[in-house]
CSV table of C-alpha atoms in Angstrom, one decimal:
chain,number,residue,atom,x,y,z
V,1073,UNK,CA,11.5,31.0,-16.7
V,1074,UNK,CA,11.8,27.5,-15.1
V,1075,UNK,CA,14.0,27.0,-13.1
V,1076,UNK,CA,15.4,23.3,-12.3
V,1077,UNK,CA,17.2,22.3,-8.6
V,1078,UNK,CA,19.0,19.0,-9.0
V,1079,UNK,CA,20.6,17.3,-6.0
V,1080,UNK,CA,21.4,14.2,-4.9
V,1081,UNK,CA,20.1,12.4,-1.6
V,1082,UNK,CA,21.5,9.6,0.6
V,1083,UNK,CA,20.4,8.9,3.7
V,1084,UNK,CA,18.7,12.6,3.9
V,1085,UNK,CA,15.1,11.6,5.3
V,1086,UNK,CA,16.0,13.7,8.3
V,1087,UNK,CA,17.3,17.0,6.3
V,1088,UNK,CA,14.7,17.3,3.7
V,1089,UNK,CA,12.6,19.7,5.9
V,1090,UNK,CA,15.7,22.2,5.8
V,1091,UNK,CA,16.5,21.2,2.2
V,1092,UNK,CA,12.8,22.4,0.9
V,1093,UNK,CA,12.8,25.3,3.3
V,1094,UNK,CA,15.6,26.7,0.9
V,1095,UNK,CA,13.9,25.5,-2.3
V,1096,UNK,CA,10.6,27.6,-1.0
V,1097,UNK,CA,12.7,30.5,-0.5
V,1098,UNK,CA,14.2,30.3,-3.6
V,1099,UNK,CA,10.5,30.0,-5.0
V,1100,UNK,CA,9.4,33.2,-3.1
V,1101,UNK,CA,12.3,35.1,-4.1
V,1102,UNK,CA,11.9,34.5,-7.8
V,1103,UNK,CA,8.0,35.6,-7.9
V,1104,UNK,CA,4.9,34.4,-9.0
V,1105,UNK,CA,6.3,34.6,-12.9
V,1106,UNK,CA,8.8,31.8,-12.5
V,1107,UNK,CA,8.7,28.6,-11.4
V,1108,UNK,CA,11.2,26.2,-9.0
V,1109,UNK,CA,11.0,22.4,-9.3
V,1110,UNK,CA,13.4,19.8,-8.1
V,1111,UNK,CA,15.3,16.8,-9.6
V,1112,UNK,CA,16.2,14.5,-6.9
V,1113,UNK,CA,18.2,11.7,-7.4
V,1114,UNK,CA,18.2,8.9,-4.4
V,1115,UNK,CA,20.5,6.0,-4.4
V,1116,UNK,CA,21.8,3.7,-1.6
V,1117,UNK,CA,19.9,5.0,1.6
V,1118,UNK,CA,19.1,2.8,4.2
V,1119,UNK,CA,16.3,5.5,5.6
V,1120,UNK,CA,13.1,6.4,4.0
V,1121,UNK,CA,14.6,9.1,2.0
V,1122,UNK,CA,13.1,7.9,-1.5
V,1123,UNK,CA,9.3,7.6,-0.1
V,1124,UNK,CA,10.1,10.7,1.8
V,1125,UNK,CA,11.1,12.6,-1.3
V,1126,UNK,CA,7.9,11.3,-3.5
V,1127,UNK,CA,5.8,12.5,-1.0
V,1128,UNK,CA,6.7,15.8,-1.4
V,1129,UNK,CA,4.5,17.0,-4.3
V,1130,UNK,CA,4.5,16.9,-7.9
V,1131,UNK,CA,7.3,20.2,-8.0
V,1132,UNK,CA,9.5,17.3,-7.2
V,1133,UNK,CA,10.5,14.5,-9.9
V,1134,UNK,CA,12.5,11.7,-7.8
V,1135,UNK,CA,15.0,9.4,-9.8
V,1136,UNK,CA,16.7,6.5,-8.4
V,1137,UNK,CA,20.3,6.0,-9.2
V,1138,UNK,CA,22.3,3.4,-6.8
V,1139,UNK,CA,25.6,2.6,-6.9
V,1140,UNK,CA,26.0,-0.1,-4.4
V,1141,UNK,CA,29.3,1.8,-2.9
V,1142,UNK,CA,29.9,2.8,1.0
V,1143,UNK,CA,29.3,6.5,2.3
V,1144,UNK,CA,32.3,7.8,1.1
V,1145,UNK,CA,34.4,10.6,3.0
V,1146,UNK,CA,36.1,13.5,1.1
V,1147,UNK,CA,38.2,11.6,-0.8
V,1148,UNK,CA,39.2,11.7,-4.7
V,1149,UNK,CA,39.5,7.7,-4.7
V,1150,UNK,CA,38.8,6.9,-8.0
V,1151,UNK,CA,35.8,4.0,-6.9
V,1152,UNK,CA,34.3,7.5,-5.2
V,1153,UNK,CA,34.9,9.6,-8.4
V,1154,UNK,CA,33.2,6.6,-10.4
V,1155,UNK,CA,29.9,6.7,-8.6
V,1156,UNK,CA,29.6,10.0,-8.1
V,1157,UNK,CA,29.6,10.9,-12.0
V,1158,UNK,CA,26.9,8.2,-12.5
V,1159,UNK,CA,24.5,10.4,-9.8
V,1160,UNK,CA,25.8,13.4,-11.5
V,1161,UNK,CA,24.4,12.1,-14.9
V,1162,UNK,CA,21.3,11.4,-13.6
V,1163,UNK,CA,20.7,14.5,-12.2
V,1164,UNK,CA,21.7,16.1,-16.0
V,1165,UNK,CA,19.5,13.9,-17.6
V,1166,UNK,CA,16.7,15.0,-15.4
V,1167,UNK,CA,16.7,18.5,-17.1
V,1168,UNK,CA,13.6,18.5,-19.2
V,1169,UNK,CA,13.3,20.2,-22.6
V,1170,UNK,CA,11.4,23.2,-21.5
V,1171,UNK,CA,13.6,24.3,-18.4
V,1172,UNK,CA,15.5,27.3,-18.7
V,1173,UNK,CA,18.2,27.5,-15.8
V,1174,UNK,CA,19.6,24.3,-13.8
V,1175,UNK,CA,20.9,24.6,-10.3
V,1176,UNK,CA,23.2,22.0,-9.6
V,1177,UNK,CA,23.7,21.9,-5.7
V,1178,UNK,CA,24.7,19.7,-3.4
V,1179,UNK,CA,21.8,18.5,-0.9
V,1180,UNK,CA,23.9,19.5,2.4
V,1181,UNK,CA,25.0,22.8,1.1
V,1182,UNK,CA,23.2,25.7,3.1
V,1183,UNK,CA,22.4,28.3,0.9
V,1184,UNK,CA,20.3,31.5,0.5
V,1185,UNK,CA,18.0,32.6,-2.0
V,1186,UNK,CA,19.7,35.8,-3.2
V,1187,UNK,CA,23.1,34.3,-3.5
V,1188,UNK,CA,21.5,31.4,-5.9
V,1189,UNK,CA,19.1,34.1,-7.3
V,1190,UNK,CA,22.1,36.3,-8.2
V,1191,UNK,CA,23.9,33.6,-9.9
V,1192,UNK,CA,20.8,32.4,-12.1
V,1193,UNK,CA,20.3,36.2,-13.3
V,1194,UNK,CA,24.2,35.6,-14.2
V,1195,UNK,CA,23.6,32.9,-16.4
V,1196,UNK,CA,20.7,33.9,-18.1
V,1197,UNK,CA,22.5,37.1,-19.1
V,1198,UNK,CA,25.5,35.2,-19.8
V,1199,UNK,CA,27.6,38.0,-17.7
V,1200,UNK,CA,31.2,38.2,-19.3
V,1201,UNK,CA,30.4,35.8,-21.7
V,1202,UNK,CA,30.5,32.8,-19.4
V,1203,UNK,CA,27.8,29.8,-19.6
V,1204,UNK,CA,28.4,28.3,-15.7
V,1205,UNK,CA,28.6,29.9,-12.9
V,1206,UNK,CA,29.4,29.0,-9.3
V,1207,UNK,CA,30.0,30.5,-5.7
V,1208,UNK,CA,32.9,29.8,-3.5
V,1209,UNK,CA,31.8,27.1,-1.2
V,1210,UNK,CA,33.1,27.0,2.8
V,1211,UNK,CA,33.5,24.4,5.3
V,1212,UNK,CA,33.5,26.8,8.5
V,1213,UNK,CA,36.0,29.3,7.6
V,1214,UNK,CA,38.4,27.5,5.2
V,1215,UNK,CA,37.3,27.3,1.5
V,1216,UNK,CA,36.0,23.4,1.0
V,1217,UNK,CA,35.9,22.7,-2.7
V,1218,UNK,CA,39.7,22.9,-3.6
V,1219,UNK,CA,39.0,19.4,-5.6
V,1220,UNK,CA,36.6,21.2,-7.7
V,1221,UNK,CA,38.1,24.2,-8.4
V,1222,UNK,CA,41.0,25.0,-10.6
V,1223,UNK,CA,42.4,27.4,-12.7
V,1224,UNK,CA,45.3,27.3,-15.2
V,1225,UNK,CA,46.0,24.0,-13.7
V,1226,UNK,CA,46.1,25.1,-10.4
V,1227,UNK,CA,44.1,24.2,-7.3
V,1228,UNK,CA,42.3,27.1,-5.0
V,1229,UNK,CA,43.7,26.5,-1.3
V,1230,UNK,CA,41.7,26.3,1.7
V,1231,UNK,CA,42.4,29.7,3.0
V,1232,UNK,CA,42.9,33.4,1.3
V,1233,UNK,CA,43.7,34.5,-1.5
V,1234,UNK,CA,42.7,30.9,-2.3
V,1235,UNK,CA,44.2,31.0,-5.6
V,1236,UNK,CA,46.6,33.8,-7.2
V,1237,UNK,CA,44.3,34.4,-10.0
V,1238,UNK,CA,41.1,34.8,-8.3
V,1239,UNK,CA,39.9,38.7,-8.3
V,1240,UNK,CA,38.5,39.9,-5.2
V,1241,UNK,CA,35.5,40.8,-7.1
V,1242,UNK,CA,33.5,39.9,-10.0
V,1243,UNK,CA,34.1,37.0,-11.8
V,1244,UNK,CA,36.9,34.8,-12.9
V,1245,UNK,CA,37.4,32.1,-15.3
V,1246,UNK,CA,38.1,28.5,-13.9
V,1247,UNK,CA,38.8,25.3,-15.4
V,1248,UNK,CA,36.1,23.6,-13.2
V,1249,UNK,CA,33.9,23.8,-9.9
V,1250,UNK,CA,32.5,21.6,-7.7
V,1251,UNK,CA,29.3,21.2,-5.6
V,1252,UNK,CA,26.9,24.4,-6.9
V,1253,UNK,CA,27.0,25.1,-10.6
V,1254,UNK,CA,24.2,27.3,-12.2
V,1255,UNK,CA,23.7,27.1,-16.1
V,1256,UNK,CA,21.3,27.8,-18.6
V,1257,UNK,CA,19.5,24.5,-19.0
V,1258,UNK,CA,20.8,24.1,-22.6
V,1259,UNK,CA,24.4,23.7,-21.2
V,1260,UNK,CA,22.9,20.8,-19.2
V,1261,UNK,CA,21.1,19.5,-21.6
V,1262,UNK,CA,24.4,19.1,-24.0
V,1263,UNK,CA,27.4,17.9,-21.3
V,1264,UNK,CA,27.8,14.5,-19.7
V,1265,UNK,CA,30.5,13.5,-17.6
V,1266,UNK,CA,32.3,11.0,-19.6
V,1267,UNK,CA,35.8,10.5,-17.9
V,1268,UNK,CA,34.6,9.6,-14.3
V,1269,UNK,CA,35.8,12.5,-12.8
V,1270,UNK,CA,32.4,13.9,-11.5
V,1271,UNK,CA,31.6,17.6,-11.5
V,1272,UNK,CA,35.5,18.5,-12.6
V,1273,UNK,CA,35.2,15.6,-15.9
V,1274,UNK,CA,31.8,17.4,-16.8
V,1275,UNK,CA,33.8,21.1,-16.6
V,1276,UNK,CA,36.1,19.4,-18.8
V,1277,UNK,CA,33.8,18.4,-21.0
V,1278,UNK,CA,31.8,21.5,-21.2
V,1279,UNK,CA,35.2,23.5,-22.1
V,1280,UNK,CA,35.7,21.3,-24.9
V,1281,UNK,CA,32.5,22.3,-25.9
V,1282,UNK,CA,33.3,26.0,-26.1
V,1283,UNK,CA,31.3,26.6,-22.5
V,1284,UNK,CA,33.0,29.1,-20.0
V,1285,UNK,CA,33.1,29.0,-16.5
V,1286,UNK,CA,33.4,31.7,-13.9
V,1287,UNK,CA,33.3,31.8,-10.2
V,1288,UNK,CA,32.5,35.0,-8.2
V,1289,UNK,CA,34.2,34.9,-5.1
V,1290,UNK,CA,31.5,37.9,-3.4
V,1291,UNK,CA,29.0,34.6,-3.4
V,1292,UNK,CA,29.1,32.0,-0.9
V,1293,UNK,CA,27.7,29.3,0.7
V,1294,UNK,CA,28.4,26.8,3.5
V,1295,UNK,CA,29.0,23.1,3.6
V,1296,UNK,CA,27.0,22.2,6.8
């Protein structure tokens, strides 16, 4: 199986060591019969992120995508959503015809190989008839991706139970997810963000094509 990990990088040269330690842990977890490569989209950096990424080696493909905007905070301002949509599509455009799985994960998230590996297995099997799988992303003890997670038009909340329709165990279908999506590469090759609303917009487009999205609350990762 060929696994692609897609992430965006801006002013991240000083954190690349941690990122690629996680990538290598996933490579070891997957085993010798599987390959892991990184689709790295870099733009607008003031440091040497671009050259540092290129120096990692042949398992990393680096794409430039600058939008010229500031370093946005956690906001849903339209200009930020447009900028992130461009960067997101650059990641999806980097998926190769022979890739089997895409792990779309923000470069500043802290994840472990068991969690991502389990989501990859779910995507390959299409557990529950779903096509896209997401963990819950936390900042400390609070659920972080409230802007990206929706179910039946209602957002998730920062604190338990997060959403009245969220099953405490197993998979729950959602309208959208943010920060980390794991899917068969076929889905990634098919869908693009067309409404300038970043991953929530990508999920809307995916559902429009009949793909289904699920979150598994027992699998969790951290925003650093």
